[in-house]
mmCIF file with all atom_site columns, C-alpha atoms and ligand atoms in Angstrom:
data_model
loop_
_atom_site.group_PDB
_atom_site.id
_atom_site.type_symbol
_atom_site.label_atom_id
_atom_site.label_alt_id
_atom_site.label_comp_id
_atom_site.label_asym_id
_atom_site.label_entity_id
_atom_site.label_seq_id
_atom_site.pdbx_PDB_ins_code
_atom_site.Cartn_x
_atom_site.Cartn_y
_atom_site.Cartn_z
_atom_site.occupancy
_atom_site.B_iso_or_equiv
_atom_site.pdbx_formal_charge
_atom_site.auth_seq_id
_atom_site.auth_comp_id
_atom_site.auth_asym_id
_atom_site.auth_atom_id
_atom_site.pdbx_PDB_model_num
ATOM   1   C CA  . MET E 1 1   ? 85.139 1.475   -57.015 1.00 0.00 ? 777  MET E CA  1
ATOM   2   C CA  . ALA E 1 2   ? 85.161 -2.299  -57.528 1.00 0.00 ? 778  ALA E CA  1
ATOM   3   C CA  . ALA E 1 3   ? 88.901 -2.265  -58.245 1.00 0.00 ? 779  ALA E CA  1
ATOM   4   C CA  . ARG E 1 4   ? 89.562 -0.269  -55.088 1.00 0.00 ? 780  ARG E CA  1
ATOM   5   C CA  . TYR E 1 5   ? 87.328 -2.570  -53.042 1.00 0.00 ? 781  TYR E CA  1
ATOM   6   C CA  . LEU E 1 6   ? 89.283 -5.578  -54.295 1.00 0.00 ? 782  LEU E CA  1
ATOM   7   C CA  . ASP E 1 7   ? 92.713 -3.900  -54.010 1.00 0.00 ? 783  ASP E CA  1
ATOM   8   C CA  . ILE E 1 8   ? 93.307 -4.149  -57.727 1.00 0.00 ? 784  ILE E CA  1
ATOM   9   C CA  . GLU E 1 9   ? 95.940 -1.711  -58.855 1.00 0.00 ? 785  GLU E CA  1
ATOM   10  C CA  . LEU E 1 10  ? 94.833 0.285   -61.879 1.00 0.00 ? 786  LEU E CA  1
ATOM   11  C CA  . ASN E 1 11  ? 96.662 2.752   -64.051 1.00 0.00 ? 787  ASN E CA  1
ATOM   12  C CA  . GLU E 1 12  ? 93.907 5.199   -64.956 1.00 0.00 ? 788  GLU E CA  1
ATOM   13  C CA  . ILE E 1 13  ? 94.259 6.865   -68.343 1.00 0.00 ? 789  ILE E CA  1
ATOM   14  C CA  . ARG E 1 14  ? 92.003 9.827   -69.025 1.00 0.00 ? 790  ARG E CA  1
ATOM   15  C CA  . VAL E 1 15  ? 90.732 10.217  -72.574 1.00 0.00 ? 791  VAL E CA  1
ATOM   16  C CA  . ASP E 1 16  ? 88.357 12.569  -74.349 1.00 0.00 ? 792  ASP E CA  1
ATOM   17  C CA  . THR E 1 17  ? 85.766 10.229  -75.871 1.00 0.00 ? 793  THR E CA  1
ATOM   18  C CA  . ASN E 1 18  ? 84.587 13.034  -78.192 1.00 0.00 ? 794  ASN E CA  1
ATOM   19  C CA  . ALA E 1 19  ? 88.023 13.132  -79.823 1.00 0.00 ? 795  ALA E CA  1
ATOM   20  C CA  . GLY E 1 20  ? 87.962 9.388   -80.677 1.00 0.00 ? 796  GLY E CA  1
ATOM   21  C CA  . PRO E 1 21  ? 91.460 8.732   -79.304 1.00 0.00 ? 797  PRO E CA  1
ATOM   22  C CA  . SER E 1 22  ? 93.155 5.743   -80.956 1.00 0.00 ? 798  SER E CA  1
ATOM   23  C CA  . LEU E 1 23  ? 94.069 4.193   -77.604 1.00 0.00 ? 799  LEU E CA  1
ATOM   24  C CA  . LEU E 1 24  ? 90.348 3.904   -76.917 1.00 0.00 ? 800  LEU E CA  1
ATOM   25  C CA  . VAL E 1 25  ? 88.845 3.074   -80.321 1.00 0.00 ? 801  VAL E CA  1
ATOM   26  C CA  . ASP E 1 26  ? 91.612 0.578   -81.155 1.00 0.00 ? 802  ASP E CA  1
ATOM   27  C CA  . ASN E 1 27  ? 90.686 -1.306  -77.993 1.00 0.00 ? 803  ASN E CA  1
ATOM   28  C CA  . ASN E 1 28  ? 86.937 -0.800  -77.869 1.00 0.00 ? 804  ASN E CA  1
ATOM   29  C CA  . PRO E 1 29  ? 84.993 -0.554  -81.148 1.00 0.00 ? 805  PRO E CA  1
ATOM   30  C CA  . LEU E 1 30  ? 82.237 1.240   -79.227 1.00 0.00 ? 806  LEU E CA  1
ATOM   31  C CA  . GLY E 1 31  ? 84.666 4.031   -78.292 1.00 0.00 ? 807  GLY E CA  1
ATOM   32  C CA  . LYS E 1 32  ? 83.300 4.099   -74.757 1.00 0.00 ? 808  LYS E CA  1
ATOM   33  C CA  . ILE E 1 33  ? 84.703 4.187   -71.272 1.00 0.00 ? 809  ILE E CA  1
ATOM   34  C CA  . PRO E 1 34  ? 85.288 2.313   -69.112 1.00 0.00 ? 810  PRO E CA  1
ATOM   35  C CA  . THR E 1 35  ? 87.608 0.045   -71.084 1.00 0.00 ? 811  THR E CA  1
ATOM   36  C CA  . LEU E 1 36  ? 90.033 -2.166  -69.187 1.00 0.00 ? 812  LEU E CA  1
ATOM   37  C CA  . LEU E 1 37  ? 93.368 -3.103  -70.757 1.00 0.00 ? 813  LEU E CA  1
ATOM   38  C CA  . THR E 1 38  ? 94.864 -6.056  -68.921 1.00 0.00 ? 814  THR E CA  1
ATOM   39  C CA  . ASP E 1 39  ? 98.537 -6.922  -68.503 1.00 0.00 ? 815  ASP E CA  1
ATOM   40  C CA  . ASP E 1 40  ? 98.048 -9.999  -70.658 1.00 0.00 ? 816  ASP E CA  1
ATOM   41  C CA  . GLY E 1 41  ? 96.710 -7.975  -73.578 1.00 0.00 ? 817  GLY E CA  1
ATOM   42  C CA  . LEU E 1 42  ? 92.955 -8.277  -73.179 1.00 0.00 ? 818  LEU E CA  1
ATOM   43  C CA  . SER E 1 43  ? 90.646 -5.369  -73.792 1.00 0.00 ? 819  SER E CA  1
ATOM   44  C CA  . ILE E 1 44  ? 87.499 -5.667  -71.683 1.00 0.00 ? 820  ILE E CA  1
ATOM   45  C CA  . PHE E 1 45  ? 84.436 -3.460  -71.938 1.00 0.00 ? 821  PHE E CA  1
ATOM   46  C CA  . ASP E 1 46  ? 81.843 -2.416  -70.598 1.00 0.00 ? 822  ASP E CA  1
ATOM   47  C CA  . SER E 1 47  ? 81.333 -1.880  -66.815 1.00 0.00 ? 823  SER E CA  1
ATOM   48  C CA  . ILE E 1 48  ? 79.459 -5.140  -66.306 1.00 0.00 ? 824  ILE E CA  1
ATOM   49  C CA  . ALA E 1 49  ? 82.018 -7.254  -68.190 1.00 0.00 ? 825  ALA E CA  1
ATOM   50  C CA  . ILE E 1 50  ? 84.793 -5.549  -66.203 1.00 0.00 ? 826  ILE E CA  1
ATOM   51  C CA  . MET E 1 51  ? 82.985 -6.209  -62.913 1.00 0.00 ? 827  MET E CA  1
ATOM   52  C CA  . HIS E 1 52  ? 82.561 -9.903  -63.719 1.00 0.00 ? 828  HIS E CA  1
ATOM   53  C CA  . TYR E 1 53  ? 86.212 -10.118 -64.793 1.00 0.00 ? 829  TYR E CA  1
ATOM   54  C CA  . PHE E 1 54  ? 87.288 -8.600  -61.444 1.00 0.00 ? 830  PHE E CA  1
ATOM   55  C CA  . HIS E 1 55  ? 84.965 -11.000 -59.624 1.00 0.00 ? 831  HIS E CA  1
ATOM   56  C CA  . ARG E 1 56  ? 86.603 -14.050 -61.230 1.00 0.00 ? 832  ARG E CA  1
ATOM   57  C CA  . MET E 1 57  ? 90.072 -12.555 -60.855 1.00 0.00 ? 833  MET E CA  1
ATOM   58  C CA  . LYS E 1 58  ? 89.809 -11.969 -57.094 1.00 0.00 ? 834  LYS E CA  1
ATOM   59  C CA  . GLY E 1 59  ? 88.268 -15.072 -55.589 1.00 0.00 ? 835  GLY E CA  1
ATOM   60  C CA  . LYS E 1 60  ? 84.652 -14.283 -56.468 1.00 0.00 ? 836  LYS E CA  1
ATOM   61  C CA  . ARG E 1 61  ? 84.274 -11.590 -53.835 1.00 0.00 ? 837  ARG E CA  1
ATOM   62  C CA  . LEU E 1 62  ? 82.041 -9.137  -55.702 1.00 0.00 ? 838  LEU E CA  1
ATOM   63  C CA  . TYR E 1 63  ? 78.837 -11.046 -56.419 1.00 0.00 ? 839  TYR E CA  1
ATOM   64  C CA  . PRO E 1 64  ? 76.801 -13.366 -54.190 1.00 0.00 ? 840  PRO E CA  1
ATOM   65  C CA  . SER E 1 65  ? 77.211 -17.062 -54.962 1.00 0.00 ? 841  SER E CA  1
ATOM   66  C CA  . LYS E 1 66  ? 73.671 -18.228 -54.121 1.00 0.00 ? 842  LYS E CA  1
ATOM   67  C CA  . ASP E 1 67  ? 71.524 -18.359 -57.249 1.00 0.00 ? 843  ASP E CA  1
ATOM   68  C CA  . ILE E 1 68  ? 68.641 -16.132 -56.157 1.00 0.00 ? 844  ILE E CA  1
ATOM   69  C CA  . LYS E 1 69  ? 70.904 -13.528 -54.549 1.00 0.00 ? 845  LYS E CA  1
ATOM   70  C CA  . ARG E 1 70  ? 73.114 -13.557 -57.634 1.00 0.00 ? 846  ARG E CA  1
ATOM   71  C CA  . THR E 1 71  ? 70.110 -13.089 -59.909 1.00 0.00 ? 847  THR E CA  1
ATOM   72  C CA  . THR E 1 72  ? 68.895 -10.190 -57.754 1.00 0.00 ? 848  THR E CA  1
ATOM   73  C CA  . ALA E 1 73  ? 72.347 -8.567  -57.875 1.00 0.00 ? 849  ALA E CA  1
ATOM   74  C CA  . GLU E 1 74  ? 72.489 -8.965  -61.650 1.00 0.00 ? 850  GLU E CA  1
ATOM   75  C CA  . ILE E 1 75  ? 69.030 -7.418  -62.036 1.00 0.00 ? 851  ILE E CA  1
ATOM   76  C CA  . VAL E 1 76  ? 70.101 -4.416  -59.920 1.00 0.00 ? 852  VAL E CA  1
ATOM   77  C CA  . GLU E 1 77  ? 73.256 -4.227  -62.011 1.00 0.00 ? 853  GLU E CA  1
ATOM   78  C CA  . ALA E 1 78  ? 71.230 -4.209  -65.237 1.00 0.00 ? 854  ALA E CA  1
ATOM   79  C CA  . LEU E 1 79  ? 68.903 -1.557  -63.804 1.00 0.00 ? 855  LEU E CA  1
ATOM   80  C CA  . CYS E 1 80  ? 71.838 0.701   -62.873 1.00 0.00 ? 856  CYS E CA  1
ATOM   81  C CA  . ASP E 1 81  ? 73.439 0.188   -66.283 1.00 0.00 ? 857  ASP E CA  1
ATOM   82  C CA  . GLY E 1 82  ? 70.195 0.931   -68.108 1.00 0.00 ? 858  GLY E CA  1
ATOM   83  C CA  . THR E 1 83  ? 69.557 4.009   -65.953 1.00 0.00 ? 859  THR E CA  1
ATOM   84  C CA  . CYS E 1 84  ? 73.042 5.367   -66.725 1.00 0.00 ? 860  CYS E CA  1
ATOM   85  C CA  . ASP E 1 85  ? 72.527 4.721   -70.444 1.00 0.00 ? 861  ASP E CA  1
ATOM   86  C CA  . CYS E 1 86  ? 69.234 6.688   -70.333 1.00 0.00 ? 862  CYS E CA  1
ATOM   87  C CA  . LEU E 1 87  ? 70.826 9.566   -68.439 1.00 0.00 ? 863  LEU E CA  1
ATOM   88  C CA  . LEU E 1 88  ? 73.750 9.684   -70.870 1.00 0.00 ? 864  LEU E CA  1
ATOM   89  C CA  . ALA E 1 89  ? 71.351 9.730   -73.839 1.00 0.00 ? 865  ALA E CA  1
ATOM   90  C CA  . ILE E 1 90  ? 69.641 12.794  -72.317 1.00 0.00 ? 866  ILE E CA  1
ATOM   91  C CA  . VAL E 1 91  ? 72.969 14.512  -71.562 1.00 0.00 ? 867  VAL E CA  1
ATOM   92  C CA  . TYR E 1 92  ? 74.337 13.813  -75.064 1.00 0.00 ? 868  TYR E CA  1
ATOM   93  C CA  . GLU E 1 93  ? 71.161 15.047  -76.747 1.00 0.00 ? 869  GLU E CA  1
ATOM   94  C CA  . ARG E 1 94  ? 71.310 18.317  -74.826 1.00 0.00 ? 870  ARG E CA  1
ATOM   95  C CA  . ARG E 1 95  ? 75.068 18.687  -75.224 1.00 0.00 ? 871  ARG E CA  1
ATOM   96  C CA  . HIS E 1 96  ? 75.498 17.771  -78.867 1.00 0.00 ? 872  HIS E CA  1
ATOM   97  C CA  . ARG E 1 97  ? 72.244 18.541  -80.705 1.00 0.00 ? 873  ARG E CA  1
ATOM   98  C CA  . GLU E 1 98  ? 71.111 21.863  -82.037 1.00 0.00 ? 874  GLU E CA  1
ATOM   99  C CA  . GLU E 1 99  ? 68.359 23.144  -79.780 1.00 0.00 ? 875  GLU E CA  1
ATOM   100 C CA  . GLU E 1 100 ? 65.591 22.925  -82.397 1.00 0.00 ? 876  GLU E CA  1
ATOM   101 C CA  . LYS E 1 101 ? 66.403 19.239  -82.957 1.00 0.00 ? 877  LYS E CA  1
ATOM   102 C CA  . ILE E 1 102 ? 66.110 18.254  -79.298 1.00 0.00 ? 878  ILE E CA  1
ATOM   103 C CA  . HIS E 1 103 ? 63.079 16.043  -78.738 1.00 0.00 ? 879  HIS E CA  1
ATOM   104 C CA  . GLN E 1 104 ? 60.602 17.990  -76.590 1.00 0.00 ? 880  GLN E CA  1
ATOM   105 C CA  . PRO E 1 105 ? 57.240 16.229  -76.601 1.00 0.00 ? 881  PRO E CA  1
ATOM   106 C CA  . GLY E 1 106 ? 54.357 18.502  -75.636 1.00 0.00 ? 882  GLY E CA  1
ATOM   107 C CA  . SER E 1 107 ? 56.273 21.729  -76.115 1.00 0.00 ? 883  SER E CA  1
ATOM   108 C CA  . ILE E 1 108 ? 54.898 24.600  -78.196 1.00 0.00 ? 884  ILE E CA  1
ATOM   109 C CA  . GLY E 1 109 ? 55.422 24.022  -81.905 1.00 0.00 ? 885  GLY E CA  1
ATOM   110 C CA  . SER E 1 110 ? 55.962 20.281  -81.543 1.00 0.00 ? 886  SER E CA  1
ATOM   111 C CA  . GLY E 1 111 ? 52.802 19.526  -83.484 1.00 0.00 ? 887  GLY E CA  1
ATOM   112 C CA  . GLN E 1 112 ? 51.065 17.855  -80.531 1.00 0.00 ? 888  GLN E CA  1
ATOM   113 C CA  . ARG E 1 113 ? 47.545 18.883  -79.546 1.00 0.00 ? 889  ARG E CA  1
HETATM 114 N N1  . GSH H 2 .   ? 76.861 0.588   -70.402 1.00 0.00 ? 1115 GSH H N1  1
HETATM 115 C C1  . GSH H 2 .   ? 78.183 1.114   -70.621 1.00 0.00 ? 1115 GSH H C1  1
HETATM 116 C C2  . GSH H 2 .   ? 78.085 2.600   -70.841 1.00 0.00 ? 1115 GSH H C2  1
HETATM 117 C C3  . GSH H 2 .   ? 79.408 3.200   -71.229 1.00 0.00 ? 1115 GSH H C3  1
HETATM 118 C C4  . GSH H 2 .   ? 79.251 4.639   -71.634 1.00 0.00 ? 1115 GSH H C4  1
HETATM 119 O O1  . GSH H 2 .   ? 78.227 5.021   -72.244 1.00 0.00 ? 1115 GSH H O1  1
HETATM 120 N N2  . GSH H 2 .   ? 80.271 5.444   -71.316 1.00 0.00 ? 1115 GSH H N2  1
HETATM 121 C C5  . GSH H 2 .   ? 80.244 6.842   -71.680 1.00 0.00 ? 1115 GSH H C5  1
HETATM 122 C C6  . GSH H 2 .   ? 80.870 7.703   -70.590 1.00 0.00 ? 1115 GSH H C6  1
HETATM 123 S S1  . GSH H 2 .   ? 80.171 7.425   -69.035 1.00 0.00 ? 1115 GSH H S1  1
HETATM 124 C C7  . GSH H 2 .   ? 81.060 7.033   -72.938 1.00 0.00 ? 1115 GSH H C7  1
HETATM 125 O O2  . GSH H 2 .   ? 82.143 6.507   -73.042 1.00 0.00 ? 1115 GSH H O2  1
HETATM 126 N N3  . GSH H 2 .   ? 80.532 7.805   -73.872 1.00 0.00 ? 1115 GSH H N3  1
HETATM 127 C C8  . GSH H 2 .   ? 81.235 8.142   -75.071 1.00 0.00 ? 1115 GSH H C8  1
HETATM 128 C C9  . GSH H 2 .   ? 80.407 7.891   -76.287 1.00 0.00 ? 1115 GSH H C9  1
HETATM 129 O O3  . GSH H 2 .   ? 79.283 7.374   -76.181 1.00 0.00 ? 1115 GSH H O3  1
HETATM 130 O O4  . GSH H 2 .   ? 80.897 8.222   -77.366 1.00 0.00 ? 1115 GSH H O4  1
HETATM 131 C C10 . GSH H 2 .   ? 79.083 0.785   -69.426 1.00 0.00 ? 1115 GSH H C10 1
HETATM 132 O O5  . GSH H 2 .   ? 78.576 0.735   -68.315 1.00 0.00 ? 1115 GSH H O5  1
HETATM 133 O O6  . GSH H 2 .   ? 80.282 0.581   -69.616 1.00 0.00 ? 1115 GSH H O6  1
#
């Protein structure tokens, strides 16, 4: 979305993160998307680092310049990032764990009284 907003041309490459594709893990030790490969050979991850890179690249048009507004934007950014990380943790637990190993506090048989 930020790239489109700033008219940055991207070549989007789809990868299956579960398969650990070398294009991804060779460029991002975390093996996560998004990962941005630049024309001058940089590999930039994660979303926030990419956003700040785009901001500097395109005349600082993404983030406010005034200190307090910038701080507020960065707090919202951190909140969104943290929320996505929490949601992904829930999705991955449900998708990849055997059912009996999924954390279910308060459910029958969990040992809680
Ligand atoms: N905070 C990171 C989160 C990145 C992230 O967790 N991406 C997920 C997909 S949305 C991923 O690549 N998961 C693969 C994995 O964790 O192995 C960001 O915003 O870039």
